[in-house]
C-alpha cells in the first residue's frame, strides 16, 4: 500500500498513549491528536477538519494572542523551531514588540507518564510601553475518526462543552463513543464554547503586560476513555504542573 508524503513538513511529538502528528510549522497550531484505543485495536483521531493532513481549514487547537484588542497571528513575522532532546518541538516567534516562546510536549518519564499534552508558552514585552494582552488556546472539533491504515469517521455528532473548572470537553455525543479530550489551563482562564456541526472552543486570560515583563501560560490536553476519565487525567496534570 503506497502512502503519499504529506504536503506540510509537520512537527511531530508524542508518548506511549498519544501522538501529535500535525503541529503546523508556520504557526504552531495543532491540527490533529491521535490516541491509542485497545478495545478498538486502532487509533482514535481528533482533528479540526477532514483535510487536516494537508494543513487546510480550522485547527484542533491553536494559540490565541490578542494585543490591545487586536488578534495577532503567531508566525506572521516568522517562526523558528528547535527539537529539545530530539523529540520536544520548541518554537520562538516575534509578534510586534512581543517575543513568544513555546514548547509542545507529551510528557514521559517517572511521575510524568500520562495520556496528555502540555502546551507551554512565555510572552515577553520587549517594547517601551505596556500592552493589554489576552493569551489563550482556541480550536475547532471538526472530525473524529478511527484509523488502522485507512480512516473511518464516527457517525455521531461532535460535542464540545465547558465544565465548572474552566476547562472544555471534546467528545462524541454517543455514550459509546471511545476517547474524550479534556482541555484546561493552569490558573484562571475564561472559557467559551460555540456549538454547531464543528463546535468551537476558547480558553483565554486577559492581563496588562508592562514593558520588559514576561508572562507564562500553560495548557493541558488530557485523554481518557470517556469524559470523566479525561477530566481525572487533566486534574493530575494540573496538580503536577507543566
mmCIF file with all atom_site columns, N, CA and C in Angstrom, residues 152-207:
data_model
loop_
_atom_site.group_PDB
_atom_site.id
_atom_site.type_symbol
_atom_site.label_atom_id
_atom_site.label_alt_id
_atom_site.label_comp_id
_atom_site.label_asym_id
_atom_site.label_entity_id
_atom_site.label_seq_id
_atom_site.pdbx_PDB_ins_code
_atom_site.Cartn_x
_atom_site.Cartn_y
_atom_site.Cartn_z
_atom_site.occupancy
_atom_site.B_iso_or_equiv
_atom_site.pdbx_formal_charge
_atom_site.auth_seq_id
_atom_site.auth_comp_id
_atom_site.auth_asym_id
_atom_site.auth_atom_id
_atom_site.pdbx_PDB_model_num
ATOM 1   N N  . UNK A 1 152 ? -11.919 5.806  9.265  1.00 0.00 ? 152 UNK A N  1
ATOM 2   C CA . UNK A 1 152 ? -13.373 5.674  9.231  1.00 0.00 ? 152 UNK A CA 1
ATOM 3   C C  . UNK A 1 152 ? -13.969 6.659  10.227 1.00 0.00 ? 152 UNK A C  1
ATOM 4   N N  . UNK A 1 153 ? -14.774 7.572  9.731  1.00 0.00 ? 153 UNK A N  1
ATOM 5   C CA . UNK A 1 153 ? -15.318 8.636  10.563 1.00 0.00 ? 153 UNK A CA 1
ATOM 6   C C  . UNK A 1 153 ? -16.445 8.117  11.444 1.00 0.00 ? 153 UNK A C  1
ATOM 7   N N  . UNK A 1 154 ? -16.498 8.595  12.686 1.00 0.00 ? 154 UNK A N  1
ATOM 8   C CA . UNK A 1 154 ? -17.611 8.258  13.567 1.00 0.00 ? 154 UNK A CA 1
ATOM 9   C C  . UNK A 1 154 ? -18.874 8.963  13.077 1.00 0.00 ? 154 UNK A C  1
ATOM 10  N N  . UNK A 1 155 ? -20.021 8.291  13.238 1.00 0.00 ? 155 UNK A N  1
ATOM 11  C CA . UNK A 1 155 ? -21.273 8.826  12.695 1.00 0.00 ? 155 UNK A CA 1
ATOM 12  C C  . UNK A 1 155 ? -22.022 9.712  13.683 1.00 0.00 ? 155 UNK A C  1
ATOM 13  N N  . UNK A 1 156 ? -21.674 9.653  14.991 1.00 0.00 ? 156 UNK A N  1
ATOM 14  C CA . UNK A 1 156 ? -22.351 10.534 15.935 1.00 0.00 ? 156 UNK A CA 1
ATOM 15  C C  . UNK A 1 156 ? -21.778 11.945 15.848 1.00 0.00 ? 156 UNK A C  1
ATOM 16  N N  . UNK A 1 157 ? -22.560 12.923 16.272 1.00 0.00 ? 157 UNK A N  1
ATOM 17  C CA . UNK A 1 157 ? -22.138 14.321 16.186 1.00 0.00 ? 157 UNK A CA 1
ATOM 18  C C  . UNK A 1 157 ? -20.990 14.607 17.140 1.00 0.00 ? 157 UNK A C  1
ATOM 19  N N  . UNK A 1 158 ? -20.205 15.608 16.767 1.00 0.00 ? 158 UNK A N  1
ATOM 20  C CA . UNK A 1 158 ? -19.145 16.091 17.647 1.00 0.00 ? 158 UNK A CA 1
ATOM 21  C C  . UNK A 1 158 ? -19.739 16.969 18.747 1.00 0.00 ? 158 UNK A C  1
ATOM 22  N N  . UNK A 1 159 ? -19.153 16.909 19.927 1.00 0.00 ? 159 UNK A N  1
ATOM 23  C CA . UNK A 1 159 ? -19.676 17.666 21.059 1.00 0.00 ? 159 UNK A CA 1
ATOM 24  C C  . UNK A 1 159 ? -18.537 18.346 21.800 1.00 0.00 ? 159 UNK A C  1
ATOM 25  N N  . UNK A 1 160 ? -18.734 19.617 22.128 1.00 0.00 ? 160 UNK A N  1
ATOM 26  C CA . UNK A 1 160 ? -17.810 20.382 22.965 1.00 0.00 ? 160 UNK A CA 1
ATOM 27  C C  . UNK A 1 160 ? -18.631 21.090 24.033 1.00 0.00 ? 160 UNK A C  1
ATOM 28  N N  . UNK A 1 161 ? -18.254 20.941 25.287 1.00 0.00 ? 161 UNK A N  1
ATOM 29  C CA . UNK A 1 161 ? -18.950 21.671 26.342 1.00 0.00 ? 161 UNK A CA 1
ATOM 30  C C  . UNK A 1 161 ? -17.963 22.056 27.429 1.00 0.00 ? 161 UNK A C  1
ATOM 31  N N  . UNK A 1 162 ? -18.300 23.092 28.171 1.00 0.00 ? 162 UNK A N  1
ATOM 32  C CA . UNK A 1 162 ? -17.402 23.563 29.219 1.00 0.00 ? 162 UNK A CA 1
ATOM 33  C C  . UNK A 1 162 ? -17.849 23.028 30.568 1.00 0.00 ? 162 UNK A C  1
ATOM 34  N N  . UNK A 1 163 ? -16.857 22.837 31.430 1.00 0.00 ? 163 UNK A N  1
ATOM 35  C CA . UNK A 1 163 ? -17.113 22.315 32.762 1.00 0.00 ? 163 UNK A CA 1
ATOM 36  C C  . UNK A 1 163 ? -17.021 23.437 33.785 1.00 0.00 ? 163 UNK A C  1
ATOM 37  N N  . UNK A 1 164 ? -17.222 23.088 35.043 1.00 0.00 ? 164 UNK A N  1
ATOM 38  C CA . UNK A 1 164 ? -17.208 24.110 36.081 1.00 0.00 ? 164 UNK A CA 1
ATOM 39  C C  . UNK A 1 164 ? -15.822 24.502 36.542 1.00 0.00 ? 164 UNK A C  1
ATOM 40  N N  . UNK A 1 165 ? -14.778 23.841 36.014 1.00 0.00 ? 165 UNK A N  1
ATOM 41  C CA . UNK A 1 165 ? -13.415 24.157 36.464 1.00 0.00 ? 165 UNK A CA 1
ATOM 42  C C  . UNK A 1 165 ? -12.608 24.847 35.368 1.00 0.00 ? 165 UNK A C  1
ATOM 43  N N  . UNK A 1 166 ? -13.297 25.626 34.520 1.00 0.00 ? 166 UNK A N  1
ATOM 44  C CA . UNK A 1 166 ? -12.647 26.415 33.467 1.00 0.00 ? 166 UNK A CA 1
ATOM 45  C C  . UNK A 1 166 ? -11.911 25.517 32.475 1.00 0.00 ? 166 UNK A C  1
ATOM 46  N N  . UNK A 1 167 ? -12.544 24.424 32.075 1.00 0.00 ? 167 UNK A N  1
ATOM 47  C CA . UNK A 1 167 ? -11.989 23.541 31.065 1.00 0.00 ? 167 UNK A CA 1
ATOM 48  C C  . UNK A 1 167 ? -13.084 23.156 30.082 1.00 0.00 ? 167 UNK A C  1
ATOM 49  N N  . UNK A 1 168 ? -12.695 22.537 28.960 1.00 0.00 ? 168 UNK A N  1
ATOM 50  C CA . UNK A 1 168 ? -13.657 22.102 27.957 1.00 0.00 ? 168 UNK A CA 1
ATOM 51  C C  . UNK A 1 168 ? -13.457 20.614 27.696 1.00 0.00 ? 168 UNK A C  1
ATOM 52  N N  . UNK A 1 169 ? -14.542 19.933 27.303 1.00 0.00 ? 169 UNK A N  1
ATOM 53  C CA . UNK A 1 169 ? -14.518 18.520 26.951 1.00 0.00 ? 169 UNK A CA 1
ATOM 54  C C  . UNK A 1 169 ? -14.841 18.379 25.471 1.00 0.00 ? 169 UNK A C  1
ATOM 55  N N  . UNK A 1 170 ? -14.019 17.613 24.764 1.00 0.00 ? 170 UNK A N  1
ATOM 56  C CA . UNK A 1 170 ? -14.258 17.281 23.362 1.00 0.00 ? 170 UNK A CA 1
ATOM 57  C C  . UNK A 1 170 ? -14.562 15.799 23.286 1.00 0.00 ? 170 UNK A C  1
ATOM 58  N N  . UNK A 1 171 ? -15.706 15.444 22.698 1.00 0.00 ? 171 UNK A N  1
ATOM 59  C CA . UNK A 1 171 ? -16.115 14.053 22.630 1.00 0.00 ? 171 UNK A CA 1
ATOM 60  C C  . UNK A 1 171 ? -17.200 13.880 21.575 1.00 0.00 ? 171 UNK A C  1
ATOM 61  N N  . UNK A 1 172 ? -17.679 12.641 21.435 1.00 0.00 ? 172 UNK A N  1
ATOM 62  C CA . UNK A 1 172 ? -18.834 12.371 20.602 1.00 0.00 ? 172 UNK A CA 1
ATOM 63  C C  . UNK A 1 172 ? -20.094 12.382 21.440 1.00 0.00 ? 172 UNK A C  1
ATOM 64  N N  . UNK A 1 173 ? -21.245 12.627 20.808 1.00 0.00 ? 173 UNK A N  1
ATOM 65  C CA . UNK A 1 173 ? -22.498 12.695 21.558 1.00 0.00 ? 173 UNK A CA 1
ATOM 66  C C  . UNK A 1 173 ? -22.994 11.324 21.992 1.00 0.00 ? 173 UNK A C  1
ATOM 67  N N  . UNK A 1 174 ? -22.550 10.270 21.313 1.00 0.00 ? 174 UNK A N  1
ATOM 68  C CA . UNK A 1 174 ? -22.952 8.922  21.688 1.00 0.00 ? 174 UNK A CA 1
ATOM 69  C C  . UNK A 1 174 ? -22.218 8.478  22.949 1.00 0.00 ? 174 UNK A C  1
ATOM 70  N N  . UNK A 1 175 ? -22.930 7.765  23.839 1.00 0.00 ? 175 UNK A N  1
ATOM 71  C CA . UNK A 1 175 ? -22.309 7.253  25.061 1.00 0.00 ? 175 UNK A CA 1
ATOM 72  C C  . UNK A 1 175 ? -21.273 6.182  24.745 1.00 0.00 ? 175 UNK A C  1
ATOM 73  N N  . UNK A 1 176 ? -21.376 5.555  23.574 1.00 0.00 ? 176 UNK A N  1
ATOM 74  C CA . UNK A 1 176 ? -20.433 4.513  23.180 1.00 0.00 ? 176 UNK A CA 1
ATOM 75  C C  . UNK A 1 176 ? -19.204 5.069  22.475 1.00 0.00 ? 176 UNK A C  1
ATOM 76  N N  . UNK A 1 177 ? -19.129 6.367  22.306 1.00 0.00 ? 177 UNK A N  1
ATOM 77  C CA . UNK A 1 177 ? -18.004 6.961  21.598 1.00 0.00 ? 177 UNK A CA 1
ATOM 78  C C  . UNK A 1 177 ? -16.717 6.792  22.396 1.00 0.00 ? 177 UNK A C  1
ATOM 79  N N  . UNK A 1 178 ? -15.673 6.182  21.816 1.00 0.00 ? 178 UNK A N  1
ATOM 80  C CA . UNK A 1 178 ? -14.421 5.986  22.554 1.00 0.00 ? 178 UNK A CA 1
ATOM 81  C C  . UNK A 1 178 ? -13.594 7.273  22.588 1.00 0.00 ? 178 UNK A C  1
ATOM 82  N N  . UNK A 1 179 ? -12.936 7.500  23.666 1.00 0.00 ? 179 UNK A N  1
ATOM 83  C CA . UNK A 1 179 ? -11.981 8.595  23.866 1.00 0.00 ? 179 UNK A CA 1
ATOM 84  C C  . UNK A 1 179 ? -12.668 9.961  23.968 1.00 0.00 ? 179 UNK A C  1
ATOM 85  N N  . UNK A 1 180 ? -12.296 10.693 24.991 1.00 0.00 ? 180 UNK A N  1
ATOM 86  C CA . UNK A 1 180 ? -12.681 12.096 25.159 1.00 0.00 ? 180 UNK A CA 1
ATOM 87  C C  . UNK A 1 180 ? -11.415 12.871 25.491 1.00 0.00 ? 180 UNK A C  1
ATOM 88  N N  . UNK A 1 181 ? -11.401 14.143 25.130 1.00 0.00 ? 181 UNK A N  1
ATOM 89  C CA . UNK A 1 181 ? -10.302 15.035 25.460 1.00 0.00 ? 181 UNK A CA 1
ATOM 90  C C  . UNK A 1 181 ? -10.804 16.110 26.416 1.00 0.00 ? 181 UNK A C  1
ATOM 91  N N  . UNK A 1 182 ? -10.027 16.381 27.454 1.00 0.00 ? 182 UNK A N  1
ATOM 92  C CA . UNK A 1 182 ? -10.315 17.479 28.372 1.00 0.00 ? 182 UNK A CA 1
ATOM 93  C C  . UNK A 1 182 ? -9.177  18.485 28.251 1.00 0.00 ? 182 UNK A C  1
ATOM 94  N N  . UNK A 1 183 ? -9.523  19.765 28.060 1.00 0.00 ? 183 UNK A N  1
ATOM 95  C CA . UNK A 1 183 ? -8.524  20.804 27.831 1.00 0.00 ? 183 UNK A CA 1
ATOM 96  C C  . UNK A 1 183 ? -8.703  21.910 28.867 1.00 0.00 ? 183 UNK A C  1
ATOM 97  N N  . UNK A 1 184 ? -7.634  22.246 29.532 1.00 0.00 ? 184 UNK A N  1
ATOM 98  C CA . UNK A 1 184 ? -7.687  23.300 30.541 1.00 0.00 ? 184 UNK A CA 1
ATOM 99  C C  . UNK A 1 184 ? -6.333  23.951 30.719 1.00 0.00 ? 184 UNK A C  1
ATOM 100 N N  . UNK A 1 185 ? -6.313  25.089 31.398 1.00 0.00 ? 185 UNK A N  1
ATOM 101 C CA . UNK A 1 185 ? -5.070  25.809 31.643 1.00 0.00 ? 185 UNK A CA 1
ATOM 102 C C  . UNK A 1 185 ? -4.710  25.794 33.111 1.00 0.00 ? 185 UNK A C  1
ATOM 103 N N  . UNK A 1 186 ? -3.474  26.166 33.403 1.00 0.00 ? 186 UNK A N  1
ATOM 104 C CA . UNK A 1 186 ? -3.040  26.330 34.786 1.00 0.00 ? 186 UNK A CA 1
ATOM 105 C C  . UNK A 1 186 ? -3.420  27.741 35.242 1.00 0.00 ? 186 UNK A C  1
ATOM 106 N N  . UNK A 1 187 ? -4.153  27.828 36.335 1.00 0.00 ? 187 UNK A N  1
ATOM 107 C CA . UNK A 1 187 ? -4.623  29.127 36.794 1.00 0.00 ? 187 UNK A CA 1
ATOM 108 C C  . UNK A 1 187 ? -6.007  29.431 36.247 1.00 0.00 ? 187 UNK A C  1
ATOM 109 N N  . UNK A 1 188 ? -6.404  30.685 36.333 1.00 0.00 ? 188 UNK A N  1
ATOM 110 C CA . UNK A 1 188 ? -7.744  31.101 35.939 1.00 0.00 ? 188 UNK A CA 1
ATOM 111 C C  . UNK A 1 188 ? -7.791  31.477 34.458 1.00 0.00 ? 188 UNK A C  1
ATOM 112 N N  . UNK A 1 189 ? -8.727  30.893 33.737 1.00 0.00 ? 189 UNK A N  1
ATOM 113 C CA . UNK A 1 189 ? -8.967  31.220 32.341 1.00 0.00 ? 189 UNK A CA 1
ATOM 114 C C  . UNK A 1 189 ? -10.469 31.339 32.112 1.00 0.00 ? 189 UNK A C  1
ATOM 115 N N  . UNK A 1 190 ? -10.856 32.259 31.237 1.00 0.00 ? 190 UNK A N  1
ATOM 116 C CA . UNK A 1 190 ? -12.242 32.302 30.783 1.00 0.00 ? 190 UNK A CA 1
ATOM 117 C C  . UNK A 1 190 ? -12.452 31.183 29.773 1.00 0.00 ? 190 UNK A C  1
ATOM 118 N N  . UNK A 1 191 ? -13.672 30.704 29.680 1.00 0.00 ? 191 UNK A N  1
ATOM 119 C CA . UNK A 1 191 ? -13.964 29.559 28.828 1.00 0.00 ? 191 UNK A CA 1
ATOM 120 C C  . UNK A 1 191 ? -15.237 29.835 28.038 1.00 0.00 ? 191 UNK A C  1
ATOM 121 N N  . UNK A 1 192 ? -15.168 29.688 26.714 1.00 0.00 ? 192 UNK A N  1
ATOM 122 C CA . UNK A 1 192 ? -16.333 29.907 25.855 1.00 0.00 ? 192 UNK A CA 1
ATOM 123 C C  . UNK A 1 192 ? -16.447 28.762 24.857 1.00 0.00 ? 192 UNK A C  1
ATOM 124 N N  . UNK A 1 193 ? -17.697 28.399 24.532 1.00 0.00 ? 193 UNK A N  1
ATOM 125 C CA . UNK A 1 193 ? -17.967 27.323 23.578 1.00 0.00 ? 193 UNK A CA 1
ATOM 126 C C  . UNK A 1 193 ? -19.009 27.801 22.586 1.00 0.00 ? 193 UNK A C  1
ATOM 127 N N  . UNK A 1 194 ? -18.791 27.477 21.311 1.00 0.00 ? 194 UNK A N  1
ATOM 128 C CA . UNK A 1 194 ? -19.754 27.781 20.256 1.00 0.00 ? 194 UNK A CA 1
ATOM 129 C C  . UNK A 1 194 ? -20.199 26.456 19.634 1.00 0.00 ? 194 UNK A C  1
ATOM 130 N N  . UNK A 1 195 ? -21.464 26.116 19.820 1.00 0.00 ? 195 UNK A N  1
ATOM 131 C CA . UNK A 1 195 ? -21.964 24.827 19.363 1.00 0.00 ? 195 UNK A CA 1
ATOM 132 C C  . UNK A 1 195 ? -22.266 24.846 17.864 1.00 0.00 ? 195 UNK A C  1
ATOM 133 N N  . UNK A 1 196 ? -22.362 23.656 17.284 1.00 0.00 ? 196 UNK A N  1
ATOM 134 C CA . UNK A 1 196 ? -22.642 23.522 15.855 1.00 0.00 ? 196 UNK A CA 1
ATOM 135 C C  . UNK A 1 196 ? -22.114 22.201 15.345 1.00 0.00 ? 196 UNK A C  1
ATOM 136 N N  . UNK A 1 197 ? -22.144 22.016 14.015 1.00 0.00 ? 197 UNK A N  1
ATOM 137 C CA . UNK A 1 197 ? -21.651 20.772 13.422 1.00 0.00 ? 197 UNK A CA 1
ATOM 138 C C  . UNK A 1 197 ? -20.163 20.591 13.693 1.00 0.00 ? 197 UNK A C  1
ATOM 139 N N  . UNK A 1 198 ? -19.422 21.711 13.676 1.00 0.00 ? 198 UNK A N  1
ATOM 140 C CA . UNK A 1 198 ? -17.998 21.713 14.032 1.00 0.00 ? 198 UNK A CA 1
ATOM 141 C C  . UNK A 1 198 ? -17.821 22.688 15.191 1.00 0.00 ? 198 UNK A C  1
ATOM 142 N N  . UNK A 1 199 ? -18.122 22.245 16.408 1.00 0.00 ? 199 UNK A N  1
ATOM 143 C CA . UNK A 1 199 ? -18.121 23.165 17.553 1.00 0.00 ? 199 UNK A CA 1
ATOM 144 C C  . UNK A 1 199 ? -16.745 23.763 17.819 1.00 0.00 ? 199 UNK A C  1
ATOM 145 N N  . UNK A 1 200 ? -16.771 25.010 18.320 1.00 0.00 ? 200 UNK A N  1
ATOM 146 C CA . UNK A 1 200 ? -15.541 25.761 18.601 1.00 0.00 ? 200 UNK A CA 1
ATOM 147 C C  . UNK A 1 200 ? -15.425 26.017 20.100 1.00 0.00 ? 200 UNK A C  1
ATOM 148 N N  . UNK A 1 201 ? -14.200 26.206 20.563 1.00 0.00 ? 201 UNK A N  1
ATOM 149 C CA . UNK A 1 201 ? -13.959 26.456 21.974 1.00 0.00 ? 201 UNK A CA 1
ATOM 150 C C  . UNK A 1 201 ? -12.805 27.432 22.133 1.00 0.00 ? 201 UNK A C  1
ATOM 151 N N  . UNK A 1 202 ? -12.784 28.142 23.260 1.00 0.00 ? 202 UNK A N  1
ATOM 152 C CA . UNK A 1 202 ? -11.722 29.108 23.549 1.00 0.00 ? 202 UNK A CA 1
ATOM 153 C C  . UNK A 1 202 ? -11.460 29.155 25.044 1.00 0.00 ? 202 UNK A C  1
ATOM 154 N N  . UNK A 1 203 ? -10.194 29.136 25.419 1.00 0.00 ? 203 UNK A N  1
ATOM 155 C CA . UNK A 1 203 ? -9.744  29.415 26.783 1.00 0.00 ? 203 UNK A CA 1
ATOM 156 C C  . UNK A 1 203 ? -8.819  30.619 26.701 1.00 0.00 ? 203 UNK A C  1
ATOM 157 N N  . UNK A 1 204 ? -9.066  31.670 27.479 1.00 0.00 ? 204 UNK A N  1
ATOM 158 C CA . UNK A 1 204 ? -8.162  32.818 27.430 1.00 0.00 ? 204 UNK A CA 1
ATOM 159 C C  . UNK A 1 204 ? -8.086  33.534 28.766 1.00 0.00 ? 204 UNK A C  1
ATOM 160 N N  . UNK A 1 205 ? -7.017  34.318 28.894 1.00 0.00 ? 205 UNK A N  1
ATOM 161 C CA . UNK A 1 205 ? -6.749  35.087 30.111 1.00 0.00 ? 205 UNK A CA 1
ATOM 162 C C  . UNK A 1 205 ? -6.328  36.492 29.683 1.00 0.00 ? 205 UNK A C  1
ATOM 163 N N  . UNK A 1 206 ? -6.892  37.518 30.303 1.00 0.00 ? 206 UNK A N  1
ATOM 164 C CA . UNK A 1 206 ? -6.578  38.907 29.972 1.00 0.00 ? 206 UNK A CA 1
ATOM 165 C C  . UNK A 1 206 ? -5.727  39.517 31.088 1.00 0.00 ? 206 UNK A C  1
ATOM 166 N N  . UNK A 1 207 ? -4.724  40.301 30.681 1.00 0.00 ? 207 UNK A N  1
ATOM 167 C CA . UNK A 1 207 ? -3.837  40.925 31.660 1.00 0.00 ? 207 UNK A CA 1
ATOM 168 C C  . UNK A 1 207 ? -3.142  42.115 31.025 1.00 0.00 ? 207 UNK A C  1
#
